[in-house]
Amino acid sequence: MLETNLESRIDAVLDALGDALQRKDIDAIVALFEEDGYWRDLLAFTWTLSTQEGKPAIRAMLESQLEAAAPVSIARDRSEPAITQDGATIGWFLIETALGRGTGHLRVRDGKIWTLLTTMSELKGHEEPRGTRRALGAPHHSRTVQETWKEKREREAAELGYTTQPEVLIIGGGQGGLALAARLRQLDVPTIVVEKFPRPGDSWRNRYKSLCLHDPVWYDHMPYLPFPDNWPVYTPKDKIADWLESYAKTMELNCWTSTTCKSASYDEAAGEWTVVVEREGVDVVLRPKQLVFATGMSGKASIPTIKGQDVFRGVQQHSSHHAGPDAWKGKKAVVVGSNNSAHDICAALWENGADVTMLQRSSTHVVKSDTLFEMTTSILYSEKALSEGITTEKADMRSAATPYRLMAELHKPVYADIRERDADFYAKLEKAGFMLDFGEDGSGLFMKYMRRGSGYYIDVGASELIIDGSIKLVSGATIRELTENGVLLEDGRELPADLIVYATGYGSMNGWAADLISQEVADKVGPCWGLGSGTTKDPGPWEGEPRNMWKPTRQPGLWFHGGNLHQSRFYSQYLALQLKARQEGIPVKVFDGRA
Amino acid sequence: MLETNLESRIDAVLDALGDALQRKDIDAIVALFEEDGYWRDLLAFTWTLSTQEGKPAIRAMLESQLEAAAPVSIARDRSEPAITQDGATIGWFLIETALGRGTGHLRVRDGKIWTLLTTMSELKGHEEPRGTRRALGAPHHSRTVQETWKEKREREAAELGYTTQPEVLIIGGGQGGLALAARLRQLDVPTIVVEKFPRPGDSWRNRYKSLCLHDPVWYDHMPYLPFPDNWPVYTPKDKIADWLESYAKTMELNCWTSTTCKSASYDEAAGEWTVVVEREGVDVVLRPKQLVFATGMSGKASIPTIKGQDVFRGVQQHSSHHAGPDAWKGKKAVVVGSNNSAHDICAALWENGADVTMLQRSSTHVVKSDTLFEMTTSILYSEKALSEGITTEKADMRSAATPYRLMAELHKPVYADIRERDADFYAKLEKAGFMLDFGEDGSGLFMKYMRRGSGYYIDVGASELIIDGSIKLVSGATIRELTENGVLLEDGRELPADLIVYATGYGSMNGWAADLISQEVADKVGPCWGLGSGTTKDPGPWEGEPRNMWKPTRQPGLWFHGGNLHQSRFYSQYLALQLKARQEGIPVKVFDGRA
């Protein structure tokens, strides 16, 4: 029986690992790994998100963390059969530490651990009220007047931020802020979300009208409340906005809309923030213990400075302020940039009868949407995956189980296949003058996303419009200046324009910290996102995890949350547990590999 | 291997049944049943909801229906193991008829069919866009201007009812109307829901403030969008109201709120209704083909006529207009009635410091909430059931598999056990003067609900307040008249009162038909609900299914939909398929066992 054999291989390693962990025998633990083995940990040992690469790093982590994490017990998860993949035997386990419980994943080759993932998914004594632990709802009658659910909610909403203070303040009511707030509600952590727009979801509503999610529905579920099975594959922006608005209500979130954050400062001694927000025109001072920026990877518009921007007589917009093509029928538009937004906006303008030029400044990675889904996403997130028993939770854990350095290596052959599969398409696109890449190391889209959050287009048809000339392409050219009537290039060409859209991306989230707290704090924290891969727009040193995301930063009480819907769902769990632990005063020993 | 043996027993019967059905051999089919065997059919054969009891009835049904239903194929559902229960072997199958597909359930004793359930859950060629069939969402770019999701929704909402006509008009935006509208949306049947209150869910919001659902969450899911697993067991009324409001939005329902239906008449020749509704103060004439009353089992308040109602100086309210206890602290209240609402209202008034008397007019069935859940509901609807693989869908089919006549028999021993389990409680309640029953035949709560929709209290604590005298009880007394200051009983006692609440129940839904269409049509249709059991408030003849609910009535184009959340979820599927078949002009041969 092959399966039993696989499982016995996993059992052998897990037994040894569990035994060594309980004995706190660091030599024995380290000896179980391959020389270049990986250990990715989400809170269970390190109380941060960290990946140790190689035996010395693993040893250093254990020397710092094992004492506090223990006692540790490990047991194979018998509901998950072991499998073989990429030349390794893969197994799952349940793990319990002094403070929490979680799951784990390991890849074994020749009896040694190639990769290990350990996670903490709940804190002992603070388990979420789900399933058998859910609230009763109906109060049984007693001799005292009972507050109804509605009265309680209304009282909380009236008091929180005024007569009581939130433990956590989240800035930003997009998927990130709402997912985190929902997790914190379950953990009974008083939380306020401030959202500058009038309704949750408006950050989606306000985008160009043709926008749909570029990720498929199976990848996009919010925590607790999955989309129904009649939900479209690629959600239109207004539909996701409505969903988020309903979500905030259903999950009973304290979401302050039409509220902007004006300033924040941290009192080290008191261990709390003083945050001034303007709620519907009135300043309110909040004193949360923890401050989370969930202002969006795509929150801080970045517009290049170009000579003549004050001279141009037409309209200039950042892509985040471009409403759509309706006003531009028969007009001339230049879209600066060549990523997702640029392509979507160009296509919609062209459909609506505008004369559109895309100005590509640097090479761009393009993958056809269908191909991307078929060759990558659908393996874990699709109806097929579901029919194979790969639930969203399991898919998320499988995604998390691959360290980022290894991920780049594993993705290269996949993107080589993609390049071959769509060779005709790519040839035509390059023939049209499009500057194409597959990432500097050929590792493709997801790595580009993790490294820099930009540099790609998931093709839903605009590439064909570039190939056939419907969308005019100017690539490799540099803008010299804007004139009254258009864009003058360095090579002397002039592009007449009524509209210039800067689809030029976004700045790092720590820019928000500079604006709202101080440049000093922003500098202390350093940039958010990026792995330190040393590729374009992702300078080293190598970090092995996204910088400053979902984990402690160098500024006490300051956190960054964001990413796509998948990341908002998955990492909100770990961020919520970190915040809960601090609320409860649980002794948290954070590992700082940089120290 | 016992299981294989069970399954081979089922296979033997299913093979014979499938073979006989395909050969349209009525003798052979009938011969497979026990003499008093049952066949419950939901659409697959009869295009109505009907139960045939005994061989002659089964034969008559087949003679009428088999020709049109065929060809029929049947296969055991290999995902569902056969089990034994109540002395029978139970199996599941998949069934396909000329027009549709569905599932079935059978109980076999000594090789013969004791009970058979056949259902149609989808129409061939009109499968719902779920799972792998879901919409793509993002339109790939084409050479024509594309309507966005939002533009399409807004256009539909603007046109439907004005420049285009709905196929179906549903009166009532409670769980029934919304569940049905959601089903019809999936089936692409243009539908408008009219709701008299400003927001979907207001029929819940407007009830007394302490109201919570009396059924547990696992029983209450709406179609497509189950409650998240952190939902409370017994949902508070405002929370279910908010959920329904979000549901209407998420499911993209055309819900006309603040809209009342003023009149409806049917044009037999044109096969359509003329319905006048007043939408936010403006009359709109709608011409739907199908008219559904989803006005609620508890929609038409019933208040007894009592001498002196014009003399009494205090406040008189039907329970459906009682907001809660806040205004009645220190005041005297008489609550007429002894069912759920009466108990809930009495308890809340008492908690809030009112002097409360319950006036019980006739005997009432009481079951403790915990006991009811443990002994009945939880078997199919609970975390335990889920952990045993009994999903909501499976639980619903198991519930449907028991014919109502048999159900009464199967429930009697359960309620005998309940009586014994809580003997002390019942003794104390009777000692306090409470007139108690377990249904005329001892079949308990659910049968009382199906027969008359009244006559019971699911105890969440008010009984204890009656036992200890906190809620004063007057039972068996008759009201002679109201005086200026209270209630005068036939026995001469006078109950002073500032408030009289009539928790005296509701009239039949066909009362709405009388009001809005005509008494003639209401009389032709006859009462809704009730099985014809010949017990109190459920006069015969025996129907074997709820009268006029979710199935064709004697008035073409007129339908009734309602019940608790479970029934709204489950039966909306069959009602939606019936409406879809009519929209598509599918030849539907409805069996009328009464003909």
PDB file of C-alpha atoms in Angstrom, chain A residues 230 239 242, chain B residues 149 153 156-157 160 170 172-187 189-194 200 222-224 243-257 279:
ATOM      1  CA  ASN A 230     -23.457  31.303  -7.872  1.00  0.00           C
ATOM      2  CA  LYS A 239     -20.488  43.843  -6.817  1.00  0.00           C
ATOM      3  CA  ASP A 242     -21.660  45.811  -2.245  1.00  0.00           C
TER       4      ASP A 242
ATOM      5  CA  TRP B 149     -22.576  44.778 -14.087  1.00  0.00           C
ATOM      6  CA  ARG B 153     -28.480  46.035 -12.778  1.00  0.00           C
ATOM      7  CA  GLU B 156     -33.054  46.267 -15.148  1.00  0.00           C
ATOM      8  CA  ALA B 157     -34.232  47.937 -11.969  1.00  0.00           C
ATOM      9  CA  LEU B 160     -38.779  46.113 -14.785  1.00  0.00           C
ATOM     10  CA  ILE B 170     -44.193  38.053  -5.187  1.00  0.00           C
ATOM     11  CA  GLY B 172     -44.072  39.934   0.702  1.00  0.00           C
ATOM     12  CA  GLY B 173     -40.373  40.475   1.316  1.00  0.00           C
ATOM     13  CA  GLY B 174     -39.853  38.196   4.301  1.00  0.00           C
ATOM     14  CA  GLN B 175     -37.775  35.031   4.210  1.00  0.00           C
ATOM     15  CA  GLY B 176     -40.323  33.335   1.958  1.00  0.00           C
ATOM     16  CA  GLY B 177     -40.510  35.989  -0.724  1.00  0.00           C
ATOM     17  CA  LEU B 178     -36.778  36.610  -0.740  1.00  0.00           C
ATOM     18  CA  ALA B 179     -35.823  32.929  -0.864  1.00  0.00           C
ATOM     19  CA  LEU B 180     -38.161  32.375  -3.792  1.00  0.00           C
ATOM     20  CA  ALA B 181     -36.956  35.503  -5.584  1.00  0.00           C
ATOM     21  CA  ALA B 182     -33.355  34.339  -5.173  1.00  0.00           C
ATOM     22  CA  ARG B 183     -34.224  30.971  -6.734  1.00  0.00           C
ATOM     23  CA  LEU B 184     -36.021  32.690  -9.604  1.00  0.00           C
ATOM     24  CA  ARG B 185     -33.053  35.017 -10.204  1.00  0.00           C
ATOM     25  CA  GLN B 186     -30.839  31.952 -10.673  1.00  0.00           C
ATOM     26  CA  LEU B 187     -33.371  30.544 -13.111  1.00  0.00           C
ATOM     27  CA  VAL B 189     -37.200  34.444 -14.338  1.00  0.00           C
ATOM     28  CA  PRO B 190     -37.885  38.214 -14.189  1.00  0.00           C
ATOM     29  CA  THR B 191     -39.353  38.806 -10.748  1.00  0.00           C
ATOM     30  CA  ILE B 192     -40.449  41.668  -8.547  1.00  0.00           C
ATOM     31  CA  VAL B 193     -40.943  41.357  -4.800  1.00  0.00           C
ATOM     32  CA  VAL B 194     -43.216  43.949  -3.225  1.00  0.00           C
ATOM     33  CA  PRO B 200     -36.487  43.973   3.547  1.00  0.00           C
ATOM     34  CA  MET B 222     -31.471  30.789   3.309  1.00  0.00           C
ATOM     35  CA  PRO B 223     -30.848  29.289  -0.151  1.00  0.00           C
ATOM     36  CA  TYR B 224     -27.349  29.700  -1.627  1.00  0.00           C
ATOM     37  CA  TRP B 243     -29.370  39.459   7.121  1.00  0.00           C
ATOM     38  CA  LEU B 244     -32.472  39.410   4.929  1.00  0.00           C
ATOM     39  CA  GLU B 245     -31.767  42.972   3.836  1.00  0.00           C
ATOM     40  CA  SER B 246     -28.197  42.091   2.870  1.00  0.00           C
ATOM     41  CA  TYR B 247     -29.480  38.918   1.238  1.00  0.00           C
ATOM     42  CA  ALA B 248     -31.815  40.848  -1.037  1.00  0.00           C
ATOM     43  CA  LYS B 249     -28.895  42.976  -2.161  1.00  0.00           C
ATOM     44  CA  THR B 250     -26.386  40.176  -2.536  1.00  0.00           C
ATOM     45  CA  MET B 251     -28.779  38.014  -4.500  1.00  0.00           C
ATOM     46  CA  GLU B 252     -29.605  40.997  -6.723  1.00  0.00           C
ATOM     47  CA  LEU B 253     -33.321  40.858  -6.078  1.00  0.00           C
ATOM     48  CA  ASN B 254     -35.727  43.419  -7.456  1.00  0.00           C
ATOM     49  CA  CYS B 255     -37.342  44.241  -4.160  1.00  0.00           C
ATOM     50  CA  TRP B 256     -39.785  47.127  -4.225  1.00  0.00           C
ATOM     51  CA  THR B 257     -39.945  48.331  -0.655  1.00  0.00           C
ATOM     52  CA  ARG B 279     -44.845  52.232  -4.812  1.00  0.00           C
TER      53      ARG B 279
END
